[in-house]
């Protein structure tokens, strides 16, 4: 089935929205060391900024998801993007660590809304046989944002410092102009806007087993991604003492692997099913662990990072389609984003946890990351077998 111009523009806008959201988030992971130095704190204390951002995301998923279910996906997505841009930019002016923690928490609320609203708008707007590929593309926005943050760190950090890095957060606000001009409202939402819909609690309580299962699954998924990404620049800068250029080159390999994995496994899920694709991707992490966490040369670490993120973002590449397909239709802008971000809440302890594990093991960040990644890869491979396979589900909102 051929795509319309509007469908292509919708996919592009939602991919870019998640890319720029991730860009604003990942700026933080590169500058933990520098923020700690300026504010006279240690890395473990500053890593709470990452934890608080993640922990606040369910609030945003709930607020913006409910607004999108009621008032439409498009206007809420625009407001969401503008808000996370402004709050990310504000982080540049934090006078102390406490103020920075507050600003990153508020940023987390804004960040938490974008994925659920954008993924529902996308999945409701495209041909159903394209969902696997588009799911991988949409999720590839996350490592694309990490890649942009990597390039910004490598090219600009030495000139503009950590505060200048956060000033770059204002750039995504320009995307709202593109959405306003080019992106139509979800046809599924338009068709059902005048129908009575059950409330969120009513819809979720009727599906409480599904809701609980999805939250546990997404907790493991968030440990898988944040456990292999958030402390990785610190692992390279502090444990291996690599310079910014070397860190940049390894992080580029990591993100190219993530993009390749998301697109490849997302597309594969259209052929072999969502559950089988996720199982395959998650188990691939296990043989890669030693290369990824315990080698010492830049070349081997780059290869390990590339292969690990094929696994991590390959599994993640199936999630936008899978969560939207199993979601109760009346709360599709809320349910996928909310269970995803509640998983983020429970996995938000990852950065302080890994920093603490590293501190108690003589600064060995590789060991801390390997323990987390190995355990959750196994958990995902087991848990996903209990999910429903709803590939090709018709998406209506009434």
C-alpha positions as MATLAB code, in Angstrom:
seq = 'XXXXXXXXXXXXXXXXXXXXXXXXXXXXXXXXXXXXXXXXXXXXXXXXXXXXXXXXXXXXXXXXXXXXXXXXXXXXXXXXXXXXXXXXXXXXXXXXXXXXXXXXXXXXXXXXXXXXXXXXXXXXXXXXXXXXXXXXXXXXXXXXXXXXXXXXXXXXXXXXXXXXXXXXXXXXXXXXXXXXXXXXXXXXXXXXXXXXXXXXXXXXXXXXXXXXXXXXXXXXXXXXXXXXXXXXXXXXXXXXXXXXXXXXXXXXXXXXXXXXXXXXXXXXXXXXXXXXXXXXXXXXXXXXXXXXXXXXXXXXXXXXXXXXXXXXXXXXXXXXXXXXXXXXXXXXXXXXXXXXXXXXXXXXXXXXXXXXXXXXXXXXXXXXXXXXXXXXXXXXXXXXXXXXXXXXXXXXXX';
ca = [
       0.000    0.000    0.000;
       1.413    3.393   -0.987;
       1.827    6.114    1.588;
       0.298    9.569    1.384;
       2.383   12.712    1.757;
       0.696   13.384    5.117;
       1.579    9.913    6.437;
       5.246   10.420    5.538;
       5.286   13.841    7.218;
       3.647   12.420   10.347;
       6.235    9.642   10.654;
       9.086   12.098   10.055;
       7.785   14.562   12.657;
       7.243   11.905   15.333;
      10.643   10.317   14.646;
      12.263   13.753   14.943;
      10.277   14.567   18.088;
      11.658   11.482   19.863;
      15.149   12.088   18.423;
      15.312   15.616   19.802;
      13.748   14.548   23.108;
      16.500   11.947   23.500;
      19.116   14.512   22.422;
      18.078   16.803   25.277;
      18.145   13.872   27.731;
      21.530   12.460   26.709;
      23.332   15.795   26.978;
      23.302   15.093   30.728;
      25.101   11.738   30.556;
      28.169   13.281   28.917;
      28.711   16.016   31.498;
      28.259   14.236   34.862;
      31.977   14.568   35.582;
      32.034   18.296   34.752;
      28.879   19.201   36.681;
      30.264   17.301   39.685;
      33.507   19.284   39.489;
      31.779   22.687   39.242;
      29.361   22.029   42.105;
      31.879   20.245   44.356;
      29.959   16.948   44.323;
      30.789   13.380   43.297;
      29.497   11.612   40.182;
      27.091    9.446   42.183;
      25.364   12.574   43.563;
      25.079   14.196   40.125;
      23.784   10.928   38.612;
      20.599   11.588   40.605;
      19.754   14.102   37.871;
      19.329   11.173   35.469;
      17.323    9.203   38.024;
      14.955   12.103   38.740;
      14.395   12.756   35.021;
      13.418    9.118   34.497;
      11.309    8.953   37.658;
       9.268   12.015   36.616;
       8.451   10.701   33.139;
       5.288    8.729   34.148;
       3.739   12.007   35.350;
       4.205   13.484   31.891;
       2.946   10.324   30.198;
      -0.244   10.509   32.262;
      -0.841   14.262   31.869;
      -0.043   14.586   28.169;
      -1.536   11.192   27.280;
      -4.877   12.089   28.840;
      -4.841   15.483   27.131;
      -4.088   13.784   23.779;
      -6.892   11.251   24.234;
      -9.275   14.124   24.934;
      -8.097   16.998   22.704;
      -6.165   15.240   19.931;
      -2.614   13.991   19.386;
      -1.311   16.875   17.259;
      -1.781   19.976   19.488;
      -0.629   18.119   22.603;
       2.511   16.853   20.827;
       3.379   20.436   19.844;
       2.937   21.705   23.410;
       4.967   18.795   24.725;
       7.953   19.437   22.443;
       7.977   23.169   23.219;
       7.942   22.471   26.964;
      10.795   19.951   27.041;
      12.901   22.319   24.902;
      12.402   25.250   27.271;
      13.094   23.183   30.403;
      16.205   21.591   28.864;
      17.485   25.062   27.960;
      16.806   26.274   31.509;
      19.211   23.637   32.873;
      22.066   25.759   31.494;
      21.372   28.415   34.120;
      21.255   26.248   37.254;
      23.177   28.079   40.030;
      23.747   24.930   42.100;
      23.198   21.161   42.096;
      19.813   21.344   43.830;
      18.447   23.752   41.213;
      19.757   21.493   38.445;
      18.049   18.470   40.021;
      14.740   20.362   40.155;
      15.027   21.484   36.524;
      15.924   17.966   35.323;
      12.912   16.603   37.225;
      10.595   19.080   35.474;
      12.288   18.227   32.180;
      11.456   14.576   32.901;
       7.736   15.429   33.173;
       7.828   17.076   29.737;
       9.986   14.312   28.244;
       7.614   11.643   29.548;
       4.692   12.772   27.424;
       6.326   12.810   23.994;
       6.774    9.093   23.299;
       3.216    7.962   24.040;
       1.543   10.810   22.159;
       3.929   10.584   19.191;
       3.755    6.785   18.887;
      -0.061    6.719   19.011;
      -0.279    9.478   16.373;
       2.141    7.520   14.169;
       0.648    4.042   14.573;
      -2.905    5.332   14.022;
      -1.871    7.154   10.843;
       0.079    4.540    8.847;
      -0.845    1.335    6.940;
      -0.885   -1.600    9.377;
       1.566   -3.660    7.299;
       4.144   -0.880    7.766;
       4.018   -0.903   11.570;
       7.042   -3.168   12.112;
       9.411   -1.010   10.071;
       7.962    2.268   11.374;
       8.134    0.959   14.943;
      11.854    0.346   14.461;
      12.262    3.755   12.811;
      10.398    5.542   15.584;
      12.449    3.826   18.284;
      15.619    4.529   16.289;
      14.910    8.160   17.152;
      16.234    7.438   20.644;
      19.770    6.405   19.556;
      19.601    9.073   16.841;
      19.218   11.612   19.637;
      22.071    9.970   21.559;
      24.161   10.196   18.373;
      23.415   13.916   18.008;
      24.363   14.466   21.654;
      27.562   12.474   21.023;
      28.490   14.677   18.064;
      27.664   17.834   20.006;
      29.849   16.661   22.908;
      32.781   15.727   20.662;
      32.684   18.867   18.558;
      31.415   21.588   20.900;
      31.995   20.673   24.544;
      35.587   21.921   24.748;
      34.411   25.294   23.380;
      31.068   25.871   25.149;
      31.289   23.759   28.332;
      28.417   21.905   29.995;
      26.184   24.981   30.283;
      26.555   25.685   26.568;
      25.602   22.054   25.858;
      22.283   22.541   27.648;
      21.602   25.721   25.677;
      21.376   23.510   22.586;
      18.190   22.051   24.104;
      16.181   24.961   22.713;
      16.591   23.769   19.101;
      13.774   21.144   19.177;
      11.187   23.892   19.733;
      11.493   24.673   16.009;
       9.886   21.289   15.265;
       6.532   22.578   16.526;
       6.389   24.930   13.511;
       6.838   21.962   11.150;
       4.112   19.936   12.908;
       1.680   22.844   12.850;
       2.167   23.282    9.118;
       2.505   19.697    7.849;
       1.098   17.091   10.244;
      -2.634   16.249   10.299;
      -4.521   14.878   13.293;
      -4.791   11.095   13.765;
      -7.646    9.810   11.551;
      -8.504    7.278   14.254;
      -8.900   10.026   16.873;
     -10.871   12.220   14.447;
     -13.289    9.363   13.738;
     -13.993    8.821   17.422;
     -13.759   12.317   18.903;
     -17.524   12.570   19.463;
     -17.918    9.073   20.935;
     -18.137    8.506   24.686;
     -14.973    6.895   26.005;
     -14.271    5.132   29.305;
     -12.043    6.916   31.801;
      -8.421    5.894   32.263;
      -9.015    4.069   35.555;
     -12.022    2.264   34.114;
     -10.090    1.179   31.007;
      -7.010    0.066   32.935;
      -8.913   -1.651   35.780;
     -10.772   -3.692   33.170;
      -7.335   -4.766   31.881;
      -5.415   -4.800   35.167;
      -3.486   -8.004   34.402;
      -2.325   -6.580   31.075;
      -1.406   -3.271   32.744;
       0.616   -4.924   35.512;
       2.386   -7.230   33.070;
       3.229   -4.354   30.714;
       4.714   -2.286   33.565;
       6.957   -5.192   34.681;
       8.030   -5.826   31.076;
       8.826   -2.153   30.503;
      10.780   -1.972   33.774;
      13.080   -4.671   32.379;
      13.256   -2.914   29.004;
      14.248    0.367   30.651;
      16.930   -1.333   32.729;
      18.169   -2.848   29.443;
      18.511    0.504   27.663;
      19.551    2.787   30.537;
      21.732    0.051   32.031;
      23.785   -0.121   28.836;
      23.774    3.587   27.902;
      23.557    6.119   30.726;
      26.811    5.319   32.554;
      28.654    4.293   29.394;
      30.302    7.691   28.709;
      31.424    7.761   32.372;
      32.761    4.185   31.964;
      34.844    5.432   29.013;
      35.923    8.775   30.522;
      36.582    7.727   34.141;
      37.480    4.011   34.075;
      39.369    4.031   30.773;
      40.425    7.714   30.887;
      39.684    8.251   27.196;
      39.674   11.794   25.796;
      36.443   13.371   24.439;
      37.310   12.486   20.827;
      37.758    8.773   21.627;
      34.558    8.771   23.691;
      32.778   10.371   20.752;
      33.999    7.750   18.245;
      32.971    4.817   20.464;
      29.590    6.408   21.190;
      29.029    6.908   17.447;
      29.589    3.151   16.917;
      27.174    2.452   19.778;
      24.434    4.574   18.233;
      24.923    3.313   14.685;
      24.466   -0.212   16.095;
      21.319    0.937   17.901;
      19.803    2.448   14.751;
      20.673   -0.647   12.677;
      19.201   -2.912   15.372;
      15.961   -0.946   15.702;
      15.293   -0.859   11.956;
      16.346   -4.487   11.325;
      14.523   -6.163   14.225;
      11.472   -3.887   13.908;
      11.149   -4.922   10.251;
      11.827   -8.582   11.108;
       8.957   -8.530   13.619;
       6.558   -8.038   10.704;
       7.638  -11.463    9.414;
       8.322  -13.587   12.516;
       6.062  -11.839   15.047;
       6.675   -9.280   17.778;
       7.448  -11.793   20.554;
       9.935  -13.870   18.531;
      11.803  -10.774   17.334;
      12.155   -9.420   20.888;
      13.332  -12.812   22.228;
      15.964  -13.107   19.500;
      17.276   -9.577   20.080;
      17.415   -9.866   23.884;
      19.316  -13.191   23.900;
      21.883  -11.786   21.453;
      23.162   -9.564   24.309;
      24.508  -12.508   26.332;
      27.421  -13.613   24.098;
      28.310   -9.941   23.486;
      28.702   -9.044   27.200;
      32.436   -9.895   27.637;
      33.460   -7.921   24.536;
      31.275   -4.958   25.541;
      32.186   -4.610   29.223;
      35.602   -6.199   29.816;
      37.857   -5.398   26.852;
      40.206   -2.406   27.120;
      41.152   -1.127   23.651;
      39.027    1.510   21.896;
      38.537   -0.743   18.846;
      37.206   -3.742   20.782;
      35.063   -1.545   23.027;
      33.575    0.143   19.938;
      32.771   -3.265   18.406;
      31.216   -4.417   21.680;
      29.151   -1.231   21.949;
      27.959   -1.616   18.337;
      26.841   -5.233   18.860;
      25.303   -4.611   22.291;
      23.096   -1.822   20.983;
      21.962   -3.974   18.032;
      20.572   -6.234   20.766;
      19.171   -3.520   23.047;
      17.582   -1.232   20.472;
      16.691   -4.211   18.286;
      14.426   -5.441   21.088;
      13.214   -1.879   21.695;
      12.486   -1.404   17.987;
       9.475   -3.707   18.281;
       8.000   -1.930   21.328;
       6.151    1.060   19.738;
       4.140   -1.297   17.517;
       3.665   -3.988   20.187;
       2.491   -1.662   22.982;
       0.094    0.185   20.680;
      -1.308   -3.110   19.358;
      -1.997   -4.554   22.827;
      -3.308   -1.232   24.217;
      -7.005   -0.688   25.079;
      -8.124    1.416   22.102;
      -9.886    4.196   24.031;
      -6.720    5.162   25.932;
      -4.088    4.503   23.281;
      -2.362    7.887   23.713;
      -2.115    7.204   27.457;
      -1.610    3.455   27.988;
       1.613    2.749   25.991;
       3.326    5.899   27.239;
       2.194    5.388   30.832;
       3.322    1.748   31.164;
       6.584    2.631   29.382;
       7.266    5.539   31.727;
       6.197    3.647   34.864;
       8.820    1.114   33.794;
      11.204    4.068   33.609;
      10.226    5.056   37.142;
      11.106    1.634   38.547;
      14.300    1.478   36.469;
      15.300    5.052   37.338;
      17.556    3.777   40.142;
      19.903    2.419   37.480;
      22.447    5.262   37.323;
      22.964    5.699   41.107;
      22.875    1.879   41.444;
      25.585    1.338   38.827;
      27.647    4.254   40.157;
      27.454    2.740   43.657;
      28.298   -0.765   42.390;
      31.307    0.660   40.548;
      32.472    2.602   43.621;
      32.330   -0.520   45.816;
      34.260   -2.536   43.199;
      37.215   -0.201   42.771;
      35.682    1.943   40.044;
      34.718   -0.994   37.800;
      31.788    0.418   35.798;
      32.087   -2.442   33.284;
      31.204   -5.053   35.916;
      28.213   -3.018   37.139;
      26.866   -2.606   33.595;
      27.423   -6.278   32.705;
      25.514   -7.565   35.758;
      22.485   -5.373   35.009;
      22.479   -6.011   31.249;
      22.858   -9.792   31.558;
      20.087  -10.205   34.121;
      17.512   -8.077   32.306;
      18.283   -9.602   28.889;
      17.311  -12.984   30.333;
      14.249  -11.518   32.068;
      12.986   -9.920   28.830;
      13.461  -13.147   26.843;
      11.335  -14.998   29.427;
       8.682  -12.326   30.071;
       7.879  -11.580   26.419;
       6.731  -15.197   25.922;
       3.729  -14.401   28.153;
       2.601  -11.438   26.002;
      -0.227  -11.547   23.451;
       0.781  -11.487   19.776;
      -1.375   -8.778   18.157;
       0.628   -8.123   14.985;
      -1.622   -6.397   12.415;
      -4.310   -5.460   14.949;
      -6.821   -2.963   13.546;
      -6.430    0.356   15.369;
      -9.629    2.198   16.042;
     -10.345    4.504   18.968;
     -13.955    3.587   19.544;
];
